[in-house]
Structure formats: structure tokens, C-alpha cells
Amino acid sequence: MVLHDRISDLPDDLLLHILSFLPTNLAFTTTLISKRWSSLFYSLDVLHFDYKTFKDDDINWHGFRRFVDNLMLSPLSPNKPLKRFYLDCYFEDQQKDSHIIINSWLEAANRRGIKEFRLNLHFNTLKNNILISRTLVILNLKLINIARDISCVSLPSLKTLILYYVLFKSPNDYMDFLSACPILQDLHAKRIFYTNLGEYNAPEERFKSLTLSKLVRASIGSIDAILNVFKNVEYLSLKITLNPIDQETSFKVIPVFQNLIHTKLVFCQGFFHIWDTVVELLQHSPKLQILFIRKWTRSSSSKEWKCPSSVLECVSSHLRSCTILSFDGLGLASDLQFARYILQNASLLEKMKISNEMLLEESQIIKELSSCPRKSPTCKLFIQ
């Protein structure tokens, strides 16, 4: 019985698409099949280098380095445009020239008109010239130290920026970095750190001058930036923590979010006047349709929260969905009061979802909210 090689019958474009999902060192093994597969491999426009895929082999760090060097730095390496370059690379302490090696690979990718960088460098320093690109559309940085002088950074085509555990010299450098992305549409920034907070000069003024007019989606922490920068977004995910210096939430001025239709608020680390903060944000979000609230902290007081004296515009005219996760024992009265306020005043509300982690109060929650009058005749209440 002769087995037919169906995979080799597939067109080149489809085979390249399949190979693009593999770590590049695994994709390289296909070059042993035939000259056709060798040609396909060197036509890949998606490169995925992950040091962990070398861990279980006899190939050590030096083997990993030689492999990437041969593909990125060899005179024989293809000079075709790159769609995506993924690098997860960890160096032992004895590798003194690690940042030089890394940046030489990234510079080579940059010269090939890279569209997307996904980099996890385990706090190696990223050189400034890597962040000068007319072609880069997506930039995903994790565990990275940004070089000190970023005044030369220029990313005129960047639309998506993802930052996770990224270290800047100062908040001013972080703002300059964002300023270098004039058409940015999607920003995710979590765990931004600074080596020199003393250089944070006139932060409010610096942020006022920063405009991200094309930004549509933002997922940030309250201590990472001033909200004025994100006033044009349609979606805002905000992780709200206490400022360690003054024990207050970090945003002092809240702009009007004229375009905001969906917000996710996550409260964590410390005690808050949660519902006062929520109302303040809702007052500045007149078109909000979807409200999601997650509490990873307990309310600051057992004192019952008081409803606003007037109905908020977004609640009365636009709100369609409200989700509140984690009612808590100490603040249960206030949690219920806020939920009732929404039910009684949101005329377009279609769904309210409540999650309760305090099982002893579950019957009370069900009783009070199920019997609460609803302004919207089509509203459905879900209690879990």
C-alpha cells in the first residue's frame, strides 16, 4: 500500500500559513523533507524564536544564539519583508553582551519592514533605534527596559501598543513614547515602572499636551497615566488602585468621555469609597451603554451609600447592560443601593448581572433586587 503525501499537495501559501504557527526552530526541521520545503521555510514572513523550545534539547543558549544569528544576520539570510517577529529570550548572568545580541536581531528585523513585534526580553534593554519604524503596526512589549533617551522614537504607523511590565526612566519618557504614536488606536498598559520618579515634571501639563486623537480602546491602570489622555476612547478598562503616597485614587481631573460606550472598572488593593468613584466616572460618560464593575477589594465603610440627587444622563438615556461582580458583606447595603439606583432609573437597560461571593446574604440580595421596580420593561436580572 502506497501512502499519499496529501500535505505536499497543498499550495505554498497554505503551507506557509501552517508553518507560521510553529516555533521557527521546529519549522526549520521541514527543510529536511525536500528542496521545496527548504524554499518554503526561507520564504516565511513570520518568525517565532522562543528560548524555551531549546530547553529540553542538548542545544543550549549558544545553540539558540547560533540558530537566530544564521537566520537574521547571515549574508545568506533572505531579505524579504517580515509580517511578525516574536522573540522570547532569557540570558544567564554571564552573558554580558546579551543586549547587544538581542538588538542586532531586532535591527535586522526592522530593516525588513517588520509589521509586528512581540518581544519578551526578561528586562534586557531595548535600544532606541528599534523604536524607529515606518512600517510597524503592532508592538507588544513584555518584561522590557526601555533605553534612557527616547526622544528619537518614531512610530507613525503604529495602531496597537501592548505594554506589560515595562520599565521607563521616568513618567515623562513614557509620555514621550506615547507621543511618538500619532495614530494609535488600541493601548493596553499594565505594570508600568520608572527608575527615576524625581523627573516627573509638571505631569498634568505634560499630559494635557499629549493628544491621542485616534485612540479607540484603552486598558490601563489608574496610576499609569492621567485620564485626559484617553478622553476620546470608545472602550476603557480601568484598574483602580490607591496611590501609595496619598492613599487616594490617582486621577485628580476626570475629562468628559464623549465617545465612551463601554467601560470596565476593576477596584483592587485597599479600601475605597467605590460607588462615589463610579458615579463620578459615570457623570463624565454621557453616552455609556455597557458598565462592568469588578471588586477585588472591600468597601471602605459599612455606612450606606447615598444615591445622586439627580439621574445621570448615561443611566437614564443610554445604559443597556450593567454587571457587578463580588458584592461584599461590609458594603452590602451600598452595593444593593447602587444596583437599585440603576434598576429604577435605566430606561433602556436590557440586562443586569450580579455576582455574590457572600453566600449568607444571597437570599437577601435576591429578595431585594427581584422585588425592586425596574424602569426598563425588558430588563432581565441575573444573580449568581
Short mmCIF file of C-alpha atoms in Angstrom, two decimals:
data_model
loop_
_atom_site.label_atom_id
_atom_site.label_comp_id
_atom_site.label_asym_id
_atom_site.label_seq_id
_atom_site.Cartn_x
_atom_site.Cartn_y
_atom_site.Cartn_z
CA MET A 1 0.00 0.00 0.00
CA VAL A 2 1.43 3.34 -1.07
CA LEU A 3 0.73 6.26 1.26
CA HIS A 4 -0.10 9.50 -0.50
CA ASP A 5 1.54 12.69 0.79
CA ARG A 6 -1.51 14.96 0.94
CA ILE A 7 0.28 17.75 2.80
CA SER A 8 2.76 18.29 -0.02
CA ASP A 9 -0.17 18.66 -2.41
CA LEU A 10 -1.28 21.81 -0.56
CA PRO A 11 -0.48 25.17 -2.18
CA ASP A 12 2.56 27.11 -0.96
CA ASP A 13 0.51 29.90 0.60
CA LEU A 14 -1.38 27.44 2.80
CA LEU A 15 1.78 25.59 3.83
CA LEU A 16 3.44 28.89 4.77
CA HIS A 17 0.40 29.78 6.84
CA ILE A 18 0.66 26.45 8.70
CA LEU A 19 4.40 26.85 9.28
CA SER A 20 3.86 30.35 10.68
CA PHE A 21 2.19 28.85 13.77
CA LEU A 22 5.27 26.80 14.70
CA PRO A 23 8.34 27.94 16.62
CA THR A 24 10.83 28.70 13.88
CA ASN A 25 13.33 26.05 15.01
CA LEU A 26 10.61 23.40 14.60
CA ALA A 27 9.58 24.80 11.22
CA PHE A 28 13.23 24.51 10.21
CA THR A 29 13.10 20.71 10.50
CA THR A 30 10.82 20.63 7.45
CA THR A 31 13.78 21.65 5.29
CA LEU A 32 14.95 18.04 5.53
CA ILE A 33 11.92 16.85 3.57
CA SER A 34 12.78 18.28 0.15
CA LYS A 35 14.10 21.32 -1.68
CA ARG A 36 10.55 22.61 -1.96
CA TRP A 37 10.16 22.66 1.84
CA SER A 38 13.55 24.31 2.21
CA SER A 39 12.45 27.05 -0.16
CA LEU A 40 9.20 27.43 1.76
CA PHE A 41 10.99 27.80 5.07
CA TYR A 42 13.17 30.63 3.80
CA SER A 43 10.04 32.35 2.49
CA LEU A 44 8.46 32.57 5.96
CA ASP A 45 7.34 36.07 6.88
CA VAL A 46 6.50 35.08 10.47
CA LEU A 47 9.44 34.22 12.73
CA HIS A 48 8.95 32.82 16.23
CA PHE A 49 12.04 32.41 18.42
CA ASP A 50 11.42 31.07 21.92
CA TYR A 51 14.38 30.03 24.07
CA LYS A 52 12.12 27.61 25.98
CA THR A 53 11.79 25.40 22.90
CA PHE A 54 15.53 24.72 23.19
CA LYS A 55 15.43 23.88 26.90
CA ASP A 56 14.94 20.14 26.67
CA ASP A 57 17.49 19.63 23.91
CA ASP A 58 21.24 19.30 24.06
CA ILE A 59 21.23 22.68 22.32
CA ASN A 60 21.98 25.30 24.95
CA TRP A 61 21.91 29.09 24.82
CA HIS A 62 24.82 29.12 22.37
CA GLY A 63 22.85 26.87 20.04
CA PHE A 64 19.84 29.17 20.28
CA ARG A 65 22.02 32.16 19.51
CA ARG A 66 23.67 30.47 16.52
CA PHE A 67 20.28 29.47 15.14
CA VAL A 68 18.87 33.02 15.33
CA ASP A 69 22.15 34.51 14.06
CA ASN A 70 22.06 32.26 10.99
CA LEU A 71 18.55 33.34 10.11
CA MET A 72 18.77 37.03 10.95
CA LEU A 73 22.40 38.05 10.45
CA SER A 74 23.85 35.69 7.84
CA PRO A 75 24.57 37.21 4.38
CA LEU A 76 22.62 34.24 3.01
CA SER A 77 19.50 35.00 5.03
CA PRO A 78 16.52 36.19 2.97
CA ASN A 79 15.78 39.89 2.87
CA LYS A 80 12.06 39.52 2.35
CA PRO A 81 9.59 41.72 4.28
CA LEU A 82 8.54 40.37 7.68
CA LYS A 83 4.97 40.28 8.89
CA ARG A 84 5.63 39.27 12.51
CA PHE A 85 8.72 38.74 14.68
CA TYR A 86 8.27 37.03 18.06
CA LEU A 87 11.18 36.77 20.46
CA ASP A 88 11.15 35.33 23.98
CA CYS A 89 14.74 35.26 25.14
CA TYR A 90 16.31 34.88 28.57
CA PHE A 91 20.03 35.25 29.19
CA GLU A 92 22.02 33.96 32.11
CA ASP A 93 24.00 36.50 34.10
CA GLN A 94 27.25 35.50 32.46
CA GLN A 95 26.01 36.65 29.06
CA LYS A 96 27.41 40.18 29.35
CA ASP A 97 26.72 41.08 25.72
CA SER A 98 23.11 39.86 25.77
CA HIS A 99 21.52 43.23 24.99
CA ILE A 100 23.88 43.73 22.04
CA ILE A 101 22.95 40.34 20.61
CA ILE A 102 19.22 40.90 21.06
CA ASN A 103 19.24 44.31 19.48
CA SER A 104 21.24 43.12 16.47
CA TRP A 105 18.44 40.62 15.74
CA LEU A 106 15.77 43.27 16.17
CA GLU A 107 17.63 45.74 13.96
CA ALA A 108 17.79 43.09 11.24
CA ALA A 109 14.03 42.52 11.54
CA ASN A 110 13.44 46.27 11.42
CA ARG A 111 15.37 46.56 8.17
CA ARG A 112 12.98 44.03 6.64
CA GLY A 113 9.94 46.29 7.09
CA ILE A 114 8.52 44.50 10.13
CA LYS A 115 4.76 44.85 10.75
CA GLU A 116 4.51 43.33 14.23
CA PHE A 117 6.99 42.92 17.08
CA ARG A 118 6.16 40.65 20.05
CA LEU A 119 9.06 40.80 22.47
CA ASN A 120 9.66 39.30 25.91
CA LEU A 121 13.23 40.19 26.85
CA HIS A 122 13.21 39.48 30.61
CA PHE A 123 14.28 43.08 31.40
CA ASN A 124 17.03 43.39 28.86
CA THR A 125 17.30 46.94 27.48
CA LEU A 126 15.68 47.77 24.16
CA LYS A 127 17.71 50.20 22.06
CA ASN A 128 16.06 53.38 20.81
CA ASN A 129 16.63 52.72 17.14
CA ILE A 130 14.42 49.61 17.33
CA LEU A 131 11.58 52.04 18.02
CA ILE A 132 12.08 53.96 14.78
CA SER A 133 9.91 52.34 12.14
CA ARG A 134 7.56 53.50 9.41
CA THR A 135 6.11 50.01 8.92
CA LEU A 136 5.43 48.78 12.47
CA VAL A 137 1.69 48.42 13.13
CA ILE A 138 1.61 46.26 16.29
CA LEU A 139 4.10 46.47 19.16
CA ASN A 140 3.85 44.07 22.10
CA LEU A 141 6.49 44.57 24.82
CA LYS A 142 6.78 42.40 27.94
CA LEU A 143 9.43 42.49 30.68
CA ILE A 144 11.49 45.12 28.90
CA ASN A 145 13.67 48.03 29.95
CA ILE A 146 13.32 50.98 27.58
CA ALA A 147 16.60 52.81 26.89
CA ARG A 148 17.04 56.18 28.56
CA ASP A 149 16.82 58.73 25.75
CA ILE A 150 13.67 58.08 23.73
CA SER A 151 13.44 61.47 22.02
CA CYS A 152 14.24 59.81 18.70
CA VAL A 153 11.38 57.29 18.89
CA SER A 154 9.08 57.47 15.85
CA LEU A 155 6.24 55.03 15.16
CA PRO A 156 3.99 56.83 12.66
CA SER A 157 2.11 53.66 11.57
CA LEU A 158 1.62 52.05 14.98
CA LYS A 159 -2.03 51.19 15.73
CA THR A 160 -1.78 48.68 18.60
CA LEU A 161 0.53 49.03 21.61
CA ILE A 162 0.70 46.44 24.41
CA LEU A 163 2.96 47.11 27.41
CA TYR A 164 3.32 44.69 30.32
CA TYR A 165 5.98 45.12 32.99
CA VAL A 166 7.84 47.79 31.04
CA LEU A 167 10.44 49.99 32.71
CA PHE A 168 10.94 53.62 31.63
CA LYS A 169 13.42 56.09 33.07
CA SER A 170 10.62 58.46 34.11
CA PRO A 171 6.90 59.17 33.54
CA ASN A 172 7.98 61.92 31.14
CA ASP A 173 9.70 59.29 28.98
CA TYR A 174 6.52 57.22 28.99
CA MET A 175 4.55 60.24 27.77
CA ASP A 176 7.13 60.95 25.07
CA PHE A 177 6.86 57.33 24.00
CA LEU A 178 3.08 57.64 23.57
CA SER A 179 3.50 60.93 21.73
CA ALA A 180 5.58 59.10 19.12
CA CYS A 181 2.49 57.05 18.13
CA PRO A 182 0.19 59.63 16.45
CA ILE A 183 -2.38 57.19 15.00
CA LEU A 184 -2.51 54.76 17.94
CA GLN A 185 -5.94 53.11 18.18
CA ASP A 186 -5.56 50.39 20.81
CA LEU A 187 -3.50 50.70 24.01
CA HIS A 188 -3.02 48.10 26.75
CA ALA A 189 -0.65 49.22 29.50
CA LYS A 190 -0.21 47.31 32.75
CA ARG A 191 2.60 47.46 35.31
CA ILE A 192 4.49 50.48 34.02
CA PHE A 193 7.52 51.24 36.21
CA TYR A 194 10.04 54.09 36.43
CA THR A 195 13.65 54.22 37.54
CA ASN A 196 13.51 57.92 38.40
CA LEU A 197 10.20 59.35 39.64
CA GLY A 198 12.03 62.57 40.54
CA GLU A 199 11.99 63.56 36.88
CA TYR A 200 8.20 63.69 36.78
CA ASN A 201 7.97 67.40 35.98
CA ALA A 202 4.54 69.05 35.83
CA PRO A 203 2.71 65.82 34.95
CA GLU A 204 -0.70 67.41 34.39
CA GLU A 205 0.72 69.95 31.95
CA ARG A 206 2.69 67.28 30.08
CA PHE A 207 -0.37 65.09 29.74
CA LYS A 208 -2.56 67.99 28.60
CA SER A 209 -0.24 68.48 25.67
CA LEU A 210 -0.46 64.79 24.77
CA THR A 211 -3.28 64.02 22.35
CA LEU A 212 -4.10 60.54 21.11
CA SER A 213 -6.96 61.61 18.89
CA LYS A 214 -7.23 58.25 17.08
CA LEU A 215 -7.33 56.12 20.22
CA VAL A 216 -10.44 53.92 20.37
CA ARG A 217 -9.63 51.34 23.07
CA ALA A 218 -7.55 51.70 26.23
CA SER A 219 -6.83 49.29 29.05
CA ILE A 220 -4.79 50.98 31.76
CA GLY A 221 -4.13 51.29 35.47
CA SER A 222 -5.16 54.44 37.32
CA ILE A 223 -1.56 55.05 38.41
CA ASP A 224 -0.14 54.69 34.89
CA ALA A 225 -1.48 57.89 33.35
CA ILE A 226 -3.80 60.85 33.64
CA LEU A 227 -7.25 60.16 32.20
CA ASN A 228 -7.28 63.24 29.97
CA VAL A 229 -5.07 61.37 27.51
CA PHE A 230 -7.81 58.80 26.91
CA LYS A 231 -10.86 61.07 26.63
CA ASN A 232 -11.64 60.06 23.02
CA VAL A 233 -11.89 56.31 23.58
CA GLU A 234 -14.99 54.20 22.99
CA TYR A 235 -13.81 51.41 25.31
CA LEU A 236 -12.00 51.98 28.60
CA SER A 237 -10.78 49.32 31.01
CA LEU A 238 -9.51 50.93 34.18
CA LYS A 239 -7.79 49.17 37.06
CA ILE A 240 -8.25 51.49 40.02
CA THR A 241 -5.75 51.35 42.86
CA LEU A 242 -4.77 53.69 45.64
CA ASN A 243 -1.81 55.97 45.12
CA PRO A 244 0.79 54.73 47.63
CA ILE A 245 1.76 58.32 48.50
CA ASP A 246 -1.55 59.99 49.35
CA GLN A 247 -3.85 56.94 49.59
CA GLU A 248 -6.21 58.45 47.04
CA THR A 249 -7.17 57.33 43.56
CA SER A 250 -4.58 58.70 41.17
CA PHE A 251 -6.80 60.63 38.74
CA LYS A 252 -7.37 64.16 40.04
CA VAL A 253 -9.18 65.50 36.97
CA ILE A 254 -11.69 63.43 35.03
CA PRO A 255 -12.38 64.60 31.46
CA VAL A 256 -15.69 64.17 29.66
CA PHE A 257 -15.62 60.92 27.71
CA GLN A 258 -17.88 61.96 24.85
CA ASN A 259 -17.36 58.75 22.85
CA LEU A 260 -17.23 56.20 25.66
CA ILE A 261 -19.84 53.45 25.30
CA HIS A 262 -18.21 50.55 27.21
CA THR A 263 -16.22 50.70 30.42
CA LYS A 264 -14.74 48.09 32.73
CA LEU A 265 -13.80 49.22 36.23
CA VAL A 266 -11.71 46.97 38.47
CA PHE A 267 -11.17 48.06 42.09
CA CYS A 268 -8.25 46.48 43.93
CA GLN A 269 -5.67 46.92 46.68
CA GLY A 270 -7.06 48.84 49.59
CA PHE A 271 -10.29 50.41 50.75
CA PHE A 272 -12.38 52.65 48.54
CA HIS A 273 -15.46 54.79 48.51
CA ILE A 274 -16.28 52.66 45.49
CA TRP A 275 -19.68 53.93 44.45
CA ASP A 276 -18.72 57.60 44.75
CA THR A 277 -15.85 56.89 42.35
CA VAL A 278 -18.18 55.03 39.96
CA VAL A 279 -20.72 57.86 39.96
CA GLU A 280 -18.01 60.42 39.30
CA LEU A 281 -16.88 58.46 36.25
CA LEU A 282 -20.47 57.97 35.05
CA GLN A 283 -21.09 61.71 35.32
CA HIS A 284 -18.33 62.20 32.76
CA SER A 285 -19.53 59.42 30.42
CA PRO A 286 -22.84 60.71 28.99
CA LYS A 287 -23.18 58.02 26.26
CA LEU A 288 -22.16 54.94 28.24
CA GLN A 289 -24.05 51.78 27.27
CA ILE A 290 -22.14 48.95 28.97
CA LEU A 291 -20.90 49.11 32.57
CA PHE A 292 -18.81 46.32 34.09
CA ILE A 293 -17.58 46.55 37.70
CA ARG A 294 -15.27 44.07 39.43
CA LYS A 295 -14.40 44.48 43.10
CA TRP A 296 -11.21 42.86 44.33
CA THR A 297 -11.38 44.95 47.48
CA ARG A 298 -13.82 45.56 50.29
CA SER A 299 -15.81 48.73 50.66
CA SER A 300 -14.30 51.36 52.91
CA SER A 301 -17.22 51.57 55.29
CA SER A 302 -20.43 49.86 56.34
CA LYS A 303 -22.18 53.24 56.02
CA GLU A 304 -24.83 53.08 53.32
CA TRP A 305 -24.03 54.93 50.10
CA LYS A 306 -26.42 57.72 49.08
CA CYS A 307 -27.79 57.92 45.55
CA PRO A 308 -27.10 61.02 43.43
CA SER A 309 -29.73 63.74 43.78
CA SER A 310 -30.42 63.61 40.04
CA VAL A 311 -30.43 60.82 37.47
CA LEU A 312 -27.22 60.58 35.48
CA GLU A 313 -27.60 61.15 31.73
CA CYS A 314 -25.98 57.87 30.71
CA VAL A 315 -28.16 55.91 33.14
CA SER A 316 -31.44 57.45 32.03
CA SER A 317 -30.81 57.53 28.27
CA HIS A 318 -28.14 55.05 27.19
CA LEU A 319 -27.21 52.29 29.67
CA ARG A 320 -28.12 48.82 28.32
CA SER A 321 -26.00 46.43 30.39
CA CYS A 322 -24.72 46.54 33.97
CA THR A 323 -22.56 43.86 35.60
CA ILE A 324 -21.40 43.98 39.22
CA LEU A 325 -19.12 41.20 40.43
CA SER A 326 -18.36 40.50 44.10
CA PHE A 327 -20.89 42.05 46.43
CA ASP A 328 -19.23 42.13 49.86
CA GLY A 329 -20.52 41.84 53.41
CA LEU A 330 -19.29 45.13 54.86
CA GLY A 331 -20.57 47.19 51.94
CA LEU A 332 -23.62 45.09 51.05
CA ALA A 333 -26.10 47.88 51.81
CA SER A 334 -24.28 50.25 49.47
CA ASP A 335 -23.92 47.58 46.78
CA LEU A 336 -27.66 46.97 46.87
CA GLN A 337 -28.39 50.69 46.86
CA PHE A 338 -26.35 51.21 43.69
CA ALA A 339 -27.96 48.23 41.96
CA ARG A 340 -31.43 49.56 42.86
CA TYR A 341 -30.48 53.00 41.57
CA ILE A 342 -29.59 51.50 38.18
CA LEU A 343 -32.72 49.32 38.01
CA GLN A 344 -35.03 52.19 38.94
CA ASN A 345 -33.59 54.76 36.54
CA ALA A 346 -32.15 52.98 33.47
CA SER A 347 -34.99 53.10 30.94
CA LEU A 348 -33.09 51.17 28.24
CA LEU A 349 -31.49 48.55 30.49
CA GLU A 350 -31.63 45.08 28.97
CA LYS A 351 -29.54 43.10 31.44
CA MET A 352 -28.24 43.39 34.99
CA LYS A 353 -25.90 40.70 36.27
CA ILE A 354 -24.94 40.39 39.93
CA SER A 355 -22.28 38.07 41.32
CA ASN A 356 -22.28 37.45 45.05
CA GLU A 357 -19.41 35.80 46.94
CA MET A 358 -21.09 36.16 50.34
CA LEU A 359 -23.40 33.15 50.33
CA LEU A 360 -25.01 34.08 53.65
CA GLU A 361 -26.55 37.21 52.13
CA GLU A 362 -27.66 35.58 48.86
CA SER A 363 -31.33 35.31 49.85
CA GLN A 364 -31.35 38.99 50.88
CA ILE A 365 -29.87 40.06 47.57
CA ILE A 366 -32.34 38.00 45.55
CA LYS A 367 -35.29 39.28 47.61
CA GLU A 368 -34.39 42.97 47.45
CA LEU A 369 -33.41 43.16 43.78
CA SER A 370 -36.12 40.84 42.45
CA SER A 371 -38.79 43.00 44.06
CA CYS A 372 -37.18 46.29 43.01
CA PRO A 373 -39.21 48.29 40.43
CA ARG A 374 -37.49 48.44 37.03
CA LYS A 375 -37.65 51.45 34.75
CA SER A 376 -36.99 49.24 31.73
CA PRO A 377 -39.80 46.75 31.00
CA THR A 378 -37.39 44.48 29.08
CA CYS A 379 -34.66 44.29 31.74
CA LYS A 380 -33.57 40.81 32.82
CA LEU A 381 -31.91 40.28 36.20
CA PHE A 382 -29.29 37.56 36.71
CA ILE A 383 -28.00 36.78 40.21
CA GLN A 384 -25.21 34.23 40.63
#
